[in-house]
PDB file of C-alpha atoms in Angstrom:
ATOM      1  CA  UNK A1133       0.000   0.000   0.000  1.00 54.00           C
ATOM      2  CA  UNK A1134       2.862   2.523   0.623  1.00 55.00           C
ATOM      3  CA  UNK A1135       4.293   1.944  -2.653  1.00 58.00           C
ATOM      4  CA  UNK A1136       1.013   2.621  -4.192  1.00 54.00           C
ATOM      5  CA  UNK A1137       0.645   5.735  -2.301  1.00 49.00           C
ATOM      6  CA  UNK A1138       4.042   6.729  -3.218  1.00 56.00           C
ATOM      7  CA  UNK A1139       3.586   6.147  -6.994  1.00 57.00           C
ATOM      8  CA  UNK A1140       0.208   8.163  -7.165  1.00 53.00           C
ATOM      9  CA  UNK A1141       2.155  11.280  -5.036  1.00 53.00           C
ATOM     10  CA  UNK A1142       4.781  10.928  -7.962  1.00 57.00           C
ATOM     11  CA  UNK A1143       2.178  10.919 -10.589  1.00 56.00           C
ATOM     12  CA  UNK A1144       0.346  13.629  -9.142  1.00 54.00           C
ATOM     13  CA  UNK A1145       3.661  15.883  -8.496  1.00 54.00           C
ATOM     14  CA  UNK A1146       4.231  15.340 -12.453  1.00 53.00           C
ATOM     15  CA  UNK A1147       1.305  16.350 -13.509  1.00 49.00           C
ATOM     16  CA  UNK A1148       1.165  19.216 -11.607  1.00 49.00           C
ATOM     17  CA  UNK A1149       4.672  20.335 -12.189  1.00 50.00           C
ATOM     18  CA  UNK A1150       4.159  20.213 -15.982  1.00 51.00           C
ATOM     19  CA  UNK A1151       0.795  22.079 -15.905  1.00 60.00           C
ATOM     20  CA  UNK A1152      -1.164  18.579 -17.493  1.00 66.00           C
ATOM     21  CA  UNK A1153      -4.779  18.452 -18.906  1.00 86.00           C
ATOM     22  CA  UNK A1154      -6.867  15.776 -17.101  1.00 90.00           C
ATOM     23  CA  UNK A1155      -9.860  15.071 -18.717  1.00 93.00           C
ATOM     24  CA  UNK A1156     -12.068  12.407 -16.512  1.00 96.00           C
ATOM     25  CA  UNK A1157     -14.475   9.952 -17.748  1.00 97.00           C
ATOM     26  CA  UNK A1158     -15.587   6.117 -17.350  1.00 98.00           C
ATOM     27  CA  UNK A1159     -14.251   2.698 -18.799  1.00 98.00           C
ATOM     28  CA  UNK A1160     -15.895  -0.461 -18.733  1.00 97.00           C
ATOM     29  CA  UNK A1161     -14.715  -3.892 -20.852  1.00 97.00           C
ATOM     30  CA  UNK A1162     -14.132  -7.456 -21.126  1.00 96.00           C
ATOM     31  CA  UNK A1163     -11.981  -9.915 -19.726  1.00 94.00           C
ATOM     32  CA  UNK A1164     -10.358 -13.308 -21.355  1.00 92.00           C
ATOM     33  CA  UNK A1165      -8.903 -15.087 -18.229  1.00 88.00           C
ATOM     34  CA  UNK A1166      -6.353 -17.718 -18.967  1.00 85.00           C
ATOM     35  CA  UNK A1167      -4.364 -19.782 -16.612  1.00 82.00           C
ATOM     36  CA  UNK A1168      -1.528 -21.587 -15.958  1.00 81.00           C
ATOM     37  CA  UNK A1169      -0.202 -23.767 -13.149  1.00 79.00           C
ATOM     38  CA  UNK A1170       3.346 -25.438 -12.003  1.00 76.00           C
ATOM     39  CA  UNK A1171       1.215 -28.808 -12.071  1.00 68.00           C
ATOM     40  CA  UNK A1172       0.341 -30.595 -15.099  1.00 64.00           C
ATOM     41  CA  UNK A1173      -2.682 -32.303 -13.206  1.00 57.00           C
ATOM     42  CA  UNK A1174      -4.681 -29.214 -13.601  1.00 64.00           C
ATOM     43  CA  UNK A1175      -6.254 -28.190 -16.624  1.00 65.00           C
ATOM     44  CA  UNK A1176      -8.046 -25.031 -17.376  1.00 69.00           C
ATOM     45  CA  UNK A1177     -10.586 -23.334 -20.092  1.00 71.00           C
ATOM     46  CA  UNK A1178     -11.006 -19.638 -20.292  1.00 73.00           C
ATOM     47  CA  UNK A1179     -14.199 -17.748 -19.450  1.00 80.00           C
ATOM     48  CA  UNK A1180     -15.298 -14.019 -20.105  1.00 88.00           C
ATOM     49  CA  UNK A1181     -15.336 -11.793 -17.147  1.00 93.00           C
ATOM     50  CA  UNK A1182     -16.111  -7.660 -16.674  1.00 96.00           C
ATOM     51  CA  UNK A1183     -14.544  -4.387 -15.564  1.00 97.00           C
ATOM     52  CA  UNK A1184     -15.932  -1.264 -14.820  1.00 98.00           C
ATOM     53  CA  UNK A1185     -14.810   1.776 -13.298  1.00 98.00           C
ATOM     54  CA  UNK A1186     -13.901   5.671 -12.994  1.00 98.00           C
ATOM     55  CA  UNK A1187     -10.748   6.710 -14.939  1.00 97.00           C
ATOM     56  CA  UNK A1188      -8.535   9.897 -15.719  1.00 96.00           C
ATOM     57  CA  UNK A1189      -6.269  10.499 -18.596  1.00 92.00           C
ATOM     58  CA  UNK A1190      -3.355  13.205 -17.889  1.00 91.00           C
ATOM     59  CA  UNK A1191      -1.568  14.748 -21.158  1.00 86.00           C
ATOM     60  CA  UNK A1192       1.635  16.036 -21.133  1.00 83.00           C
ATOM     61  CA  UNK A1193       2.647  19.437 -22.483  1.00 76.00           C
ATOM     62  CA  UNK A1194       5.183  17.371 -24.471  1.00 74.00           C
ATOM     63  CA  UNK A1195       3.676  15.894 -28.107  1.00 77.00           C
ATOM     64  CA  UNK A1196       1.985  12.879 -27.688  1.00 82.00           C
ATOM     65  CA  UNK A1197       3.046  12.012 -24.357  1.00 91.00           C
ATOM     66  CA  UNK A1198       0.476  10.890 -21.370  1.00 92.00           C
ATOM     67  CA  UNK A1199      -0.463   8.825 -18.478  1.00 94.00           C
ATOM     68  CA  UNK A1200      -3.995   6.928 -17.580  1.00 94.00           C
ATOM     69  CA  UNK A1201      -5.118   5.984 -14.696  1.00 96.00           C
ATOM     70  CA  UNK A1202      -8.496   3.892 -13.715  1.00 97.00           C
ATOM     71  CA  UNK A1203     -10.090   2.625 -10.275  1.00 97.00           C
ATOM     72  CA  UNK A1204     -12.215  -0.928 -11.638  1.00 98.00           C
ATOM     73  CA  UNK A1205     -14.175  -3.222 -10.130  1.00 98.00           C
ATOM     74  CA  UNK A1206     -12.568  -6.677 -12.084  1.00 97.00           C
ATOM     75  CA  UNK A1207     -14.236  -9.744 -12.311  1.00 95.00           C
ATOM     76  CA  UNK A1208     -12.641 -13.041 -13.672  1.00 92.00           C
ATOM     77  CA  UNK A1209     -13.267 -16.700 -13.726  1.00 88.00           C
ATOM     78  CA  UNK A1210     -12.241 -20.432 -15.189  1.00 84.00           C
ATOM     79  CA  UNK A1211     -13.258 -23.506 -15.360  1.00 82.00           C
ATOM     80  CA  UNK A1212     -10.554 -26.020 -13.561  1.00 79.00           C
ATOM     81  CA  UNK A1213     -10.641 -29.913 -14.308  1.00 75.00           C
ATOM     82  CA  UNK A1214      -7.957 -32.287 -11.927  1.00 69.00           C
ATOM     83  CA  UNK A1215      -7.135 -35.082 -13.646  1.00 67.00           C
ATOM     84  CA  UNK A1216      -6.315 -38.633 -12.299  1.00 64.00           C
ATOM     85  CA  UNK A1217      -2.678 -39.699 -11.534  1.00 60.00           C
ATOM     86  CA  UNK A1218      -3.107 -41.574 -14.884  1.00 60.00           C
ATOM     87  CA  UNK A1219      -4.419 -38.942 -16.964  1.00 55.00           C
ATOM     88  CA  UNK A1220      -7.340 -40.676 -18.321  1.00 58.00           C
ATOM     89  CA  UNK A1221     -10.358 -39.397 -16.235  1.00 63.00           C
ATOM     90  CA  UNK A1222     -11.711 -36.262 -14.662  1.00 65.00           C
ATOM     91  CA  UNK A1223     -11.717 -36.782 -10.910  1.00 67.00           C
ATOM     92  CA  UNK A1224     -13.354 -32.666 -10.112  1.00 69.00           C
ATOM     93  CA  UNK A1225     -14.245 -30.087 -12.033  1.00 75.00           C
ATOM     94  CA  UNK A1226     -15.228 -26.375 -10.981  1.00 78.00           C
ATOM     95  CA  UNK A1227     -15.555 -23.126 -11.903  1.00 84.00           C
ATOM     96  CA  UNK A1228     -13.359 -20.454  -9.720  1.00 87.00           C
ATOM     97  CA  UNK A1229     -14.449 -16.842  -9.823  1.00 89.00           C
ATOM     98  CA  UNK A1230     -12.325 -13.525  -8.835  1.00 91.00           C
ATOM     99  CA  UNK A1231     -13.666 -10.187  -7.900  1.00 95.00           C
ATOM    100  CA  UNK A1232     -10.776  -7.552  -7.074  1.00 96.00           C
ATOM    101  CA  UNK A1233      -9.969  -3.887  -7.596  1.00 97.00           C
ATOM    102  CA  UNK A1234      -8.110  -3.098  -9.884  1.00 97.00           C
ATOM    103  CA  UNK A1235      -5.779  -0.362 -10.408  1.00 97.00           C
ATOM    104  CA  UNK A1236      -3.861  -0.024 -13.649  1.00 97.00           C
ATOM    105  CA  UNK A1237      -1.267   2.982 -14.236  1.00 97.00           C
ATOM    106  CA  UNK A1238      -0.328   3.393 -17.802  1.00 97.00           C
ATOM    107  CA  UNK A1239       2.231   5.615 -19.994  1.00 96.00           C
ATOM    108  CA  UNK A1240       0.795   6.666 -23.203  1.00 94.00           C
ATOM    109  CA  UNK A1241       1.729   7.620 -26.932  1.00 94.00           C
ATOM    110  CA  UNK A1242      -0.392   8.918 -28.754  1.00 91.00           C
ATOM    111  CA  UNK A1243      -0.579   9.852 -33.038  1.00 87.00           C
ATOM    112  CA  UNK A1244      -2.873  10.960 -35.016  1.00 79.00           C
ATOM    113  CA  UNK A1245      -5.250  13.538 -37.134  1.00 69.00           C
ATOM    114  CA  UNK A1246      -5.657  16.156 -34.732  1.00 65.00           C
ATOM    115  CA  UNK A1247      -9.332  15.823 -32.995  1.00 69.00           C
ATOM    116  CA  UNK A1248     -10.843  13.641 -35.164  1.00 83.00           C
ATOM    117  CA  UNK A1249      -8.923  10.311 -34.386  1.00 88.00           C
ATOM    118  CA  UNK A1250      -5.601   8.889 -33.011  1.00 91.00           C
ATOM    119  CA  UNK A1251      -3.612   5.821 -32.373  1.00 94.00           C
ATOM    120  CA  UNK A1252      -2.441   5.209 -29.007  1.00 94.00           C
ATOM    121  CA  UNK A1253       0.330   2.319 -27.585  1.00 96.00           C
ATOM    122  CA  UNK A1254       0.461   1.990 -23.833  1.00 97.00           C
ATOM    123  CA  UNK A1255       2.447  -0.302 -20.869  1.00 98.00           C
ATOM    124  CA  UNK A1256       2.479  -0.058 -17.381  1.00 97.00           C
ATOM    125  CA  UNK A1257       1.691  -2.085 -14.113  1.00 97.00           C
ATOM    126  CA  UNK A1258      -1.135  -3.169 -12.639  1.00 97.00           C
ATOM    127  CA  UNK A1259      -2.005  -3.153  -8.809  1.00 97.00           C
ATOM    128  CA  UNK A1260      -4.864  -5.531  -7.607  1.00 96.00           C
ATOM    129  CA  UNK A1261      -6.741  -6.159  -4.533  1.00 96.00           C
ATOM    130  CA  UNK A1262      -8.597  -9.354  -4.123  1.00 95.00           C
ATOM    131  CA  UNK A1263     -11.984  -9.384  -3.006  1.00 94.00           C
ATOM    132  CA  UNK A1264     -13.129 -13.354  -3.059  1.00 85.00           C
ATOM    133  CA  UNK A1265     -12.574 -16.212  -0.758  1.00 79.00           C
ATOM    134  CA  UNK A1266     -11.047 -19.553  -0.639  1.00 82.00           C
ATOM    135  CA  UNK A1267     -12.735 -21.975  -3.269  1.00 83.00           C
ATOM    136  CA  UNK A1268     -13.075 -26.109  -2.541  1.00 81.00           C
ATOM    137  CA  UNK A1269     -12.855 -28.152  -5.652  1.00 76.00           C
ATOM    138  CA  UNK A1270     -14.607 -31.389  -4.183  1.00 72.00           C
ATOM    139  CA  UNK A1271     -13.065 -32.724  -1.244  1.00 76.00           C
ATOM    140  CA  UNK A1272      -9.973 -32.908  -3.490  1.00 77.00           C
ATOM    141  CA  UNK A1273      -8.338 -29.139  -3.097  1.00 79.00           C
ATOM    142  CA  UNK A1274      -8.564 -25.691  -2.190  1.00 85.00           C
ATOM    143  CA  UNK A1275      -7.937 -22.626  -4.110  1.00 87.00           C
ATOM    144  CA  UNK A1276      -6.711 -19.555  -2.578  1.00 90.00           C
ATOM    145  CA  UNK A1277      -6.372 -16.239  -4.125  1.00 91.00           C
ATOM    146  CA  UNK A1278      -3.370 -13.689  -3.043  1.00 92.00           C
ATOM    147  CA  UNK A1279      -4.825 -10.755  -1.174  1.00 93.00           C
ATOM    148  CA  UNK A1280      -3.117  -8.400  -3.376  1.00 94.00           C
ATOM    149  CA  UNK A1281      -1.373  -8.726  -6.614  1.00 93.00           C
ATOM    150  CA  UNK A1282       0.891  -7.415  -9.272  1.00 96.00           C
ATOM    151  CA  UNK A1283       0.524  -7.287 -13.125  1.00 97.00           C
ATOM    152  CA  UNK A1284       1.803  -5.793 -16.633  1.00 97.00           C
ATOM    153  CA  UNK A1285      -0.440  -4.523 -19.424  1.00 98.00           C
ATOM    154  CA  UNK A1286       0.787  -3.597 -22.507  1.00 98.00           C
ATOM    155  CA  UNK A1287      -1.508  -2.827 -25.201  1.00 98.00           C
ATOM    156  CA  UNK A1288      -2.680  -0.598 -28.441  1.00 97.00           C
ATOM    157  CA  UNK A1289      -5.885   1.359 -28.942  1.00 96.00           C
ATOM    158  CA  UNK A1290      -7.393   4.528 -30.896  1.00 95.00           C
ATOM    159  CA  UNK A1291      -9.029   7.978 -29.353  1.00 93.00           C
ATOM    160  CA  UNK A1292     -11.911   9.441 -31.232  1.00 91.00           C
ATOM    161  CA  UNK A1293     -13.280  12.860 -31.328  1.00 87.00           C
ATOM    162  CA  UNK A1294     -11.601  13.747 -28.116  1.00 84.00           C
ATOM    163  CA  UNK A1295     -14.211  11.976 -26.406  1.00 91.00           C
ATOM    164  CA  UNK A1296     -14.341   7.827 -27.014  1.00 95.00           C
ATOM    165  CA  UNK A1297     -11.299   5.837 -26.838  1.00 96.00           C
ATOM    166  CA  UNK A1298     -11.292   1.556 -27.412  1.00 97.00           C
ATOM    167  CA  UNK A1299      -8.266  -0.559 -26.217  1.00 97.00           C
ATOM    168  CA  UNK A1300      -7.022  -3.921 -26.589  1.00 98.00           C
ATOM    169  CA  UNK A1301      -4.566  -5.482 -24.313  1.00 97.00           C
ATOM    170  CA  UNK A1302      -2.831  -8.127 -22.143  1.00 97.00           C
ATOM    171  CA  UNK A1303      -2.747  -7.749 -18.408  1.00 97.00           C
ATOM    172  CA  UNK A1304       0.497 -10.151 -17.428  1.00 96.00           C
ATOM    173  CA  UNK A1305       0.774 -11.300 -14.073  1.00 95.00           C
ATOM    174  CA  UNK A1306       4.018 -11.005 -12.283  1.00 94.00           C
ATOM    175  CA  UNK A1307       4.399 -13.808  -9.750  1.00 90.00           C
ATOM    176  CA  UNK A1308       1.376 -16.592  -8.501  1.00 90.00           C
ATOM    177  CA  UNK A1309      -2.273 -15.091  -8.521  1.00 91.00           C
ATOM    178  CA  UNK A1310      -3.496 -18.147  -6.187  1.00 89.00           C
ATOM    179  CA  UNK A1311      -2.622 -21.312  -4.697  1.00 88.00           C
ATOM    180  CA  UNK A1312      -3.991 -24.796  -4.828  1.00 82.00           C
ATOM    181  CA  UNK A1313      -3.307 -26.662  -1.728  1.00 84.00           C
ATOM    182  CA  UNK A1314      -3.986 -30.360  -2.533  1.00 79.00           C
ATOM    183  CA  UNK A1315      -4.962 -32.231   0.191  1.00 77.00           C
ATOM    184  CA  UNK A1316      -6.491 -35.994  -1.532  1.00 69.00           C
ATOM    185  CA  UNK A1317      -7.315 -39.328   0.716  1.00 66.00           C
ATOM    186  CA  UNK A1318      -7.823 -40.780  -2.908  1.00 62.00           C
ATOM    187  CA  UNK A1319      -5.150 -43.330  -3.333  1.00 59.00           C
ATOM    188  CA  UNK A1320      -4.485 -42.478  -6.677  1.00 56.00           C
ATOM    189  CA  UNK A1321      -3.889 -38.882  -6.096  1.00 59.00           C
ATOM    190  CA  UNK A1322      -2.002 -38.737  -2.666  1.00 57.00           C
ATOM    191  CA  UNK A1323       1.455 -39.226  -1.711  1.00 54.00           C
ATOM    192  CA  UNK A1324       1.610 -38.117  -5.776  1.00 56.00           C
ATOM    193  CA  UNK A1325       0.001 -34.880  -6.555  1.00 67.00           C
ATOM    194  CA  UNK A1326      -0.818 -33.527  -2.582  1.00 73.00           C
ATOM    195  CA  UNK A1327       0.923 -30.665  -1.563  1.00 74.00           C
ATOM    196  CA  UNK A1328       0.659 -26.663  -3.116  1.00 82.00           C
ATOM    197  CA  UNK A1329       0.774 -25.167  -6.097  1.00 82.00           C
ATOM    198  CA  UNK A1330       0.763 -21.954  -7.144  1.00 87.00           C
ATOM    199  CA  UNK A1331      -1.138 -20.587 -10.319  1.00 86.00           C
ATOM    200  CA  UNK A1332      -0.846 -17.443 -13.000  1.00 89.00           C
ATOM    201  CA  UNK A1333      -3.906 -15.809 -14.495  1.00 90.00           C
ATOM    202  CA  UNK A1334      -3.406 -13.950 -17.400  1.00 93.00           C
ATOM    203  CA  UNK A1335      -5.890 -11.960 -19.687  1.00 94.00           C
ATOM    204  CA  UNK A1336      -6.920 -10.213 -23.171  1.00 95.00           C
ATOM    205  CA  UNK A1337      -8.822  -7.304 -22.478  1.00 97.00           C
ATOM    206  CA  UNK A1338     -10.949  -5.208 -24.798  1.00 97.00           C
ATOM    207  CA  UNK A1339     -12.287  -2.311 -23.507  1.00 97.00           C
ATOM    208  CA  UNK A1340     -13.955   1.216 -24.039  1.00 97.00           C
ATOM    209  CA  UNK A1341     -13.929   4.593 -22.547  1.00 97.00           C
ATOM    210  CA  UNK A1342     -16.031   8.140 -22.401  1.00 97.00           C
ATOM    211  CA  UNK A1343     -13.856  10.682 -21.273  1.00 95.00           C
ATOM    212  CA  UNK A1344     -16.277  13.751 -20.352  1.00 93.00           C
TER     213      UNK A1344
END
């Protein structure tokens, strides 16, 4: 939390020191979760999830140049299947949901035809704070989400008439987003697979904005 309160004093001490425009506005999208995990025995499918929230968009006096900033309510899920020792059958299945806040903090370029429309690249992290509880898959496993949480994006978009702006890009996660803690009495599933293991959730997003 300090080093998020640190970075938004920095922001906020740029923009103000270089005289920025801030225009304010709303963003809302989609999210295309996919995971991975340091265990073969699970296996995943991707599901569509939701953002929404309040967001700000500082330009720099300096062509092109910019910073964004958002406050979302994220929600996420996937389907999870754990396999037999073997392989060959299904033992659980279940569908794992995450609600967080999200706070992505982006540098921006942007080029284009003046007002009408630009092209815009962006990258920067992503600071999340989990909002769901532990999930049982059967009486099988557990699976734990971190309490807080650290991500990439880096993505590509276009602003139109000053006002609408669309994006498209990948949020990567940087370290474990959960952990399964395995804890079988099935014989063919202890003493191999029980123990913890950590898992990554990754995802496309597509989203759209209104700046006011």
């Amino acid at each position: 939390m300090k080093k998020i309160i640190s970075l938004v004093m920095f922001l906020a001490a740029i923009t103000m020191s270089a005289k920025a425009q801030i225009d304010y506005g709303v963003k809302g999208g989609l999210n295309l979760t996919s995971m991975s995990f340091s265990k073969d025995v699970f296996d995943s499918s991707n599901k569509m999830g939701f953002f929404i929230g309040p967001t700000a968009k500082f330009t720099l006096p300096v062509v092109g140049l910019g910073i964004d900033a958002s406050l979302l309510f994220d929600q996420r899920s996937f389907n999870v299947e754990f396999e037999s020792r073997e392989g060959h059958a299904t033992v659980a299945s279940e569908s794992i949901k995450q609600q967080s806040i999200q706070i992505p903090v982006n540098a921006r370029f942007a080029f284009g035809v003046g007002d009408v429309a630009s092209i815009l690249v962006f990258a920067g992290p992503q600071f999340g704070f989990n909002l769901s509880g532990k999930k049982s898959i059967g009486q099988i496993a557990d699976w734990k989400f971190n309490s807080s949480n650290l991500s990439f994006n880096i993505g590509a978009g276009a602003m139109f008439l000053k006002h609408f702006q669309a994006t498209l890009n990948y949020n990567i996660a940087l370290g474990k987003t959960g952990e399964f803690d395995v804890h079988s009495t099935a014989e063919d599933i202890k003493d191999v697979f029980n123990g913890k293991y950590d898992g990554k959730m990754n995802a496309w997003q597509l989203s759209v904005a209104y700046f006011f």
